Tab-separated table of C-alpha atoms in Angstrom:
chain	number	residue	atom	x	y	z
A	1	MET	CA	0.000	0.000	0.000
A	2	THR	CA	1.018	3.654	-0.245
A	3	PHE	CA	2.538	4.841	3.029
A	4	LYS	CA	0.419	7.949	3.415
A	5	TYR	CA	0.602	8.189	7.205
A	6	LYS	CA	3.044	10.531	8.890
A	7	ALA	CA	2.388	9.480	12.502
A	8	VAL	CA	1.205	6.375	14.333
A	9	PHE	CA	-0.664	6.507	17.645
A	10	LEU	CA	-0.836	3.463	19.925
A	11	ASP	CA	-2.734	2.385	22.979
A	12	TRP	CA	-0.646	0.635	25.639
A	13	ASP	CA	-2.647	-1.750	27.844
A	14	ASP	CA	-3.654	-4.942	26.014
A	15	THR	CA	-2.225	-3.517	22.795
A	16	ILE	CA	1.466	-3.532	23.733
A	17	GLY	CA	1.504	-4.430	27.442
A	18	ASP	CA	-0.281	-7.519	28.765
A	19	TRP	CA	-2.627	-5.820	31.204
A	20	THR	CA	-5.165	-8.671	31.316
A	21	SER	CA	-2.683	-11.197	32.669
A	22	ALA	CA	-1.152	-8.759	35.154
A	23	GLU	CA	-4.602	-7.733	36.389
A	24	HIS	CA	-5.724	-11.337	36.847
A	25	LYS	CA	-2.600	-12.313	38.791
A	26	ALA	CA	-2.884	-9.197	40.959
A	27	LEU	CA	-6.547	-9.818	41.752
A	28	SER	CA	-5.780	-13.438	42.581
A	29	ASP	CA	-3.131	-12.306	45.060
A	30	VAL	CA	-5.515	-9.721	46.509
A	31	TYR	CA	-8.173	-12.415	46.979
A	32	ASP	CA	-5.723	-14.596	48.913
A	33	THR	CA	-3.928	-11.857	50.863
A	34	TYR	CA	-7.095	-10.211	52.158
A	35	HIS	CA	-8.968	-13.477	52.765
A	36	LEU	CA	-11.792	-12.512	50.469
A	37	ASN	CA	-12.862	-16.136	50.469
A	38	ASP	CA	-14.662	-15.112	53.677
A	39	ILE	CA	-17.226	-13.358	51.487
A	40	TYR	CA	-16.639	-14.902	48.038
A	41	PRO	CA	-16.304	-18.706	48.057
A	42	THR	CA	-14.090	-18.716	44.964
A	43	LEU	CA	-11.853	-16.305	43.089
A	44	ASN	CA	-14.267	-16.460	40.158
A	45	ASP	CA	-17.082	-15.285	42.426
A	46	TYR	CA	-14.984	-12.275	43.413
A	47	LEU	CA	-14.048	-11.545	39.799
A	48	ALA	CA	-17.713	-11.720	38.809
A	49	ALA	CA	-18.419	-8.943	41.318
A	50	TYR	CA	-15.337	-6.924	40.382
A	51	HIS	CA	-15.102	-6.944	36.593
A	52	PRO	CA	-18.538	-5.665	35.431
A	53	TYR	CA	-18.502	-2.824	37.943
A	54	ASN	CA	-14.905	-1.947	37.096
A	55	LEU	CA	-15.784	-1.776	33.394
A	56	SER	CA	-18.730	0.517	34.115
A	57	LEU	CA	-16.457	2.802	36.145
A	58	TRP	CA	-13.876	2.978	33.338
A	59	ALA	CA	-16.645	3.918	30.906
A	60	LYS	CA	-17.660	6.773	33.216
A	61	TYR	CA	-14.016	7.802	33.596
A	62	GLY	CA	-13.611	7.848	29.818
A	63	ARG	CA	-16.598	10.192	29.566
A	64	GLY	CA	-15.130	12.455	32.237
A	65	GLU	CA	-17.952	11.703	34.691
A	66	ILE	CA	-15.790	10.484	37.601
A	67	THR	CA	-12.267	11.085	38.814
A	68	LYS	CA	-9.350	8.655	38.778
A	69	ASP	CA	-9.370	8.483	42.592
A	70	LEU	CA	-13.077	7.669	42.737
A	71	LEU	CA	-12.700	4.984	40.077
A	72	HIS	CA	-9.812	3.363	41.918
A	73	PHE	CA	-11.604	3.422	45.274
A	74	GLU	CA	-15.029	2.312	44.064
A	75	ARG	CA	-13.818	-0.703	42.077
A	76	PHE	CA	-12.491	-2.254	45.288
A	77	TYR	CA	-15.106	-0.877	47.692
A	78	HIS	CA	-18.078	-2.135	45.681
A	79	PRO	CA	-17.282	-5.873	45.970
A	80	LEU	CA	-16.873	-5.455	49.741
A	81	THR	CA	-20.329	-3.955	50.130
A	82	ALA	CA	-22.375	-5.529	47.324
A	83	ASP	CA	-25.340	-7.624	48.414
A	84	GLY	CA	-24.786	-6.849	52.090
A	85	ARG	CA	-21.557	-8.729	52.778
A	86	ASP	CA	-22.342	-9.301	56.461
A	87	SER	CA	-19.115	-11.171	57.199
A	88	LEU	CA	-17.274	-7.861	56.929
A	89	LEU	CA	-19.342	-6.188	59.643
A	90	GLY	CA	-17.071	-4.541	62.152
A	91	LYS	CA	-14.368	-3.883	59.589
A	92	ASP	CA	-13.650	-0.468	58.081
A	93	LYS	CA	-14.569	-1.341	54.511
A	94	ALA	CA	-13.411	2.004	53.129
A	95	LYS	CA	-9.979	1.582	54.723
A	96	LEU	CA	-9.788	-1.985	53.459
A	97	ALA	CA	-10.714	-0.864	49.931
A	98	HIS	CA	-7.887	1.705	49.992
A	99	GLU	CA	-5.419	-0.938	51.183
A	100	ILE	CA	-6.509	-3.383	48.511
A	101	GLY	CA	-6.228	-0.686	45.858
A	102	ASN	CA	-2.669	0.219	46.847
A	103	THR	CA	-1.644	-3.431	46.913
A	104	PHE	CA	-3.279	-4.045	43.550
A	105	LEU	CA	-1.279	-1.294	41.836
A	106	GLN	CA	1.977	-2.603	43.288
A	107	LEU	CA	1.134	-6.112	42.107
A	108	THR	CA	0.255	-5.051	38.569
A	109	ASN	CA	3.729	-3.535	38.326
A	110	LYS	CA	5.225	-6.752	39.692
A	111	TYR	CA	3.411	-8.827	37.079
A	112	PHE	CA	3.973	-6.430	34.169
A	113	SER	CA	4.937	-8.022	30.856
A	114	LEU	CA	4.683	-7.238	27.166
A	115	LEU	CA	2.341	-9.065	24.846
A	116	PRO	CA	4.037	-11.595	22.559
A	117	ASP	CA	5.699	-9.929	19.557
A	118	SER	CA	4.626	-6.439	20.617
A	119	ALA	CA	8.216	-5.235	21.090
A	120	GLN	CA	9.132	-6.515	17.631
A	121	THR	CA	6.139	-4.710	16.157
A	122	VAL	CA	6.936	-1.450	17.961
A	123	HIS	CA	10.515	-1.532	16.660
A	124	TYR	CA	9.214	-2.134	13.144
A	125	LEU	CA	6.839	0.829	13.387
A	126	GLU	CA	9.499	3.044	14.956
A	127	SER	CA	11.709	2.533	11.918
A	128	LYS	CA	9.002	4.055	9.695
A	129	TYR	CA	6.962	6.517	11.764
A	130	PRO	CA	7.092	8.767	14.804
A	131	LEU	CA	5.130	6.915	17.496
A	132	THR	CA	2.852	8.361	20.163
A	133	ILE	CA	1.320	6.492	23.083
A	134	ILE	CA	-2.206	7.570	24.074
A	135	SER	CA	-3.239	5.856	27.302
A	136	ASN	CA	-6.034	6.136	29.857
A	137	GLY	CA	-3.947	4.309	32.458
A	138	PHE	CA	-2.936	5.865	35.761
A	139	SER	CA	0.212	7.939	35.462
A	140	GLU	CA	2.235	6.346	38.263
A	141	VAL	CA	1.548	2.857	36.927
A	142	GLN	CA	2.059	3.634	33.257
A	143	HIS	CA	5.424	5.340	33.723
A	144	TYR	CA	6.680	2.307	35.626
A	145	LYS	CA	5.633	0.034	32.777
A	146	PHE	CA	7.140	2.290	30.118
A	147	ALA	CA	10.436	2.462	32.015
A	148	HIS	CA	10.597	-1.334	32.412
A	149	SER	CA	9.419	-2.203	28.914
A	150	GLY	CA	12.646	-1.469	27.082
A	151	LEU	CA	10.525	0.491	24.598
A	152	GLN	CA	10.300	3.943	26.165
A	153	ASN	CA	12.778	5.495	23.746
A	154	CYS	CA	10.706	4.273	20.796
A	155	PHE	CA	8.015	6.869	21.438
A	156	LYS	CA	8.284	10.479	20.374
A	157	HIS	CA	5.364	11.453	22.611
A	158	ILE	CA	3.546	9.825	25.529
A	159	LEU	CA	0.086	11.163	26.348
A	160	ILE	CA	-1.489	9.853	29.536
A	161	SER	CA	-5.037	11.009	30.183
A	162	ASP	CA	-4.276	11.311	33.887
A	163	GLU	CA	-1.712	14.017	33.030
A	164	ILE	CA	-3.483	15.611	30.067
A	165	GLY	CA	-6.815	15.877	31.868
A	166	ILE	CA	-8.723	14.386	28.932
A	167	ASN	CA	-9.593	10.719	28.515
A	168	LYS	CA	-10.114	8.503	25.506
A	169	PRO	CA	-12.552	8.309	23.741
A	170	GLN	CA	-12.869	12.094	23.918
A	171	PRO	CA	-11.557	13.346	20.566
A	172	GLU	CA	-9.642	16.202	22.174
A	173	ILE	CA	-6.850	13.914	23.414
A	174	PHE	CA	-6.370	12.627	19.867
A	175	ARG	CA	-6.282	16.203	18.582
A	176	ILE	CA	-3.545	17.002	21.095
A	177	ALA	CA	-1.580	14.060	19.688
A	178	LEU	CA	-2.029	15.486	16.199
A	179	GLU	CA	-0.782	18.886	17.336
A	180	ARG	CA	2.236	17.384	19.109
A	181	ASN	CA	3.178	15.601	15.887
A	182	GLY	CA	2.386	18.523	13.589
A	183	VAL	CA	0.120	16.422	11.371
A	184	GLN	CA	-3.461	16.506	10.131
A	185	ALA	CA	-6.068	13.907	11.065
A	186	ASN	CA	-5.824	12.172	7.690
A	187	GLU	CA	-2.068	11.770	8.156
A	188	ALA	CA	-2.279	9.707	11.370
A	189	ILE	CA	-3.580	6.280	12.337
A	190	MET	CA	-4.520	4.877	15.765
A	191	ILE	CA	-3.798	1.295	16.857
A	192	GLY	CA	-5.673	-0.115	19.842
A	193	ASP	CA	-7.611	-3.026	21.298
A	194	SER	CA	-10.573	-1.155	22.789
A	195	TYR	CA	-13.338	-0.310	20.359
A	196	THR	CA	-14.941	2.165	22.750
A	197	SER	CA	-11.800	4.031	23.807
A	198	ASP	CA	-9.352	3.675	20.932
A	199	ILE	CA	-11.354	3.110	17.781
A	200	ALA	CA	-14.467	5.186	18.451
A	201	GLY	CA	-12.307	7.979	19.878
A	202	ALA	CA	-10.028	8.078	16.835
A	203	LYS	CA	-13.061	8.014	14.525
A	204	ALA	CA	-14.525	11.006	16.322
A	205	ALA	CA	-11.270	12.869	15.702
A	206	GLY	CA	-11.264	11.925	12.009
A	207	ILE	CA	-8.286	9.569	12.380
A	208	ASP	CA	-7.968	6.172	10.688
A	209	GLN	CA	-7.826	3.163	12.970
A	210	ILE	CA	-6.397	-0.345	13.262
A	211	TRP	CA	-8.513	-2.337	15.694
A	212	VAL	CA	-6.580	-5.194	17.321
A	213	CYS	CA	-9.573	-7.436	17.953
A	214	LYS	CA	-8.802	-11.004	18.988
A	215	ALA	CA	-12.223	-12.220	17.905
A	216	PRO	CA	-13.453	-10.027	15.013
A	217	ALA	CA	-16.425	-12.333	14.499
A	218	ASN	CA	-17.695	-11.282	17.931
A	219	ALA	CA	-17.715	-7.565	17.114
A	220	LYS	CA	-21.050	-5.959	17.916
A	221	ASN	CA	-23.288	-4.543	15.223
A	222	GLY	CA	-22.011	-1.158	14.124
A	223	GLU	CA	-18.479	-1.757	15.367
A	224	SER	CA	-16.118	-1.225	12.467
A	225	ALA	CA	-12.672	0.198	11.816
A	226	THR	CA	-10.489	1.254	8.915
A	227	PHE	CA	-8.568	-1.990	9.455
A	228	ILE	CA	-9.265	-4.931	11.769
A	229	VAL	CA	-6.559	-7.407	12.785
A	230	SER	CA	-6.568	-10.255	15.280
A	231	ASP	CA	-2.938	-9.837	16.339
A	232	ILE	CA	-0.609	-6.854	16.753
A	233	THR	CA	1.928	-8.349	14.323
A	234	GLU	CA	-0.570	-8.005	11.487
A	235	VAL	CA	-0.172	-4.229	11.482
A	236	THR	CA	3.151	-4.744	9.711
A	237	LYS	CA	1.163	-5.877	6.674
A	238	ILE	CA	-0.768	-2.608	6.698
A	239	LEU	CA	1.839	0.004	7.598
């Protein structure tokens, strides 16, 4: 194809870094460390209480409806209070939620890893385009991961919503990335795994997209992208 793009934007978590695995290991440790089996018989029971509520909070955060601190507190407080968890009576659930949250962030750093072949793909892209990370992750966590990834010097710009004050999918954060790179919307392309945050946000800013979707057949009606791939390595066939 003709290499018309002058800049490439990338999401980090679950596009380059393996957030899903780190999150699962961290939550498993949290479940054991804080004896959450007292209120959830199995880890899966705890995850079933945690994940849907966490996703709803991230959606609100992306729309600018709640703060980072509220998101981080509520995602751990909610499972402790949902459905009247009587076995926690007498405990300061708010304090416990804060402790769990702090431990969780430390553990996600401990379990940080890159997705298979993502480093190879980033180096390939770096040889052709200036790269910009656009991430909704928390600043203190993301900078740790960047610094320990071996890839930090590959990126011309790093935009973290926590620092910019604007979250994906709001188009303004993508427009800031365009300004930082000195390019127009039709000269950039966004690569990410989240349809809601990465793809829809880039669309709203008039930017082409590569959706890294592990199961394209499961895409919901109306979910489309300029390009859809099932693995990050496939972007090398496009760019």
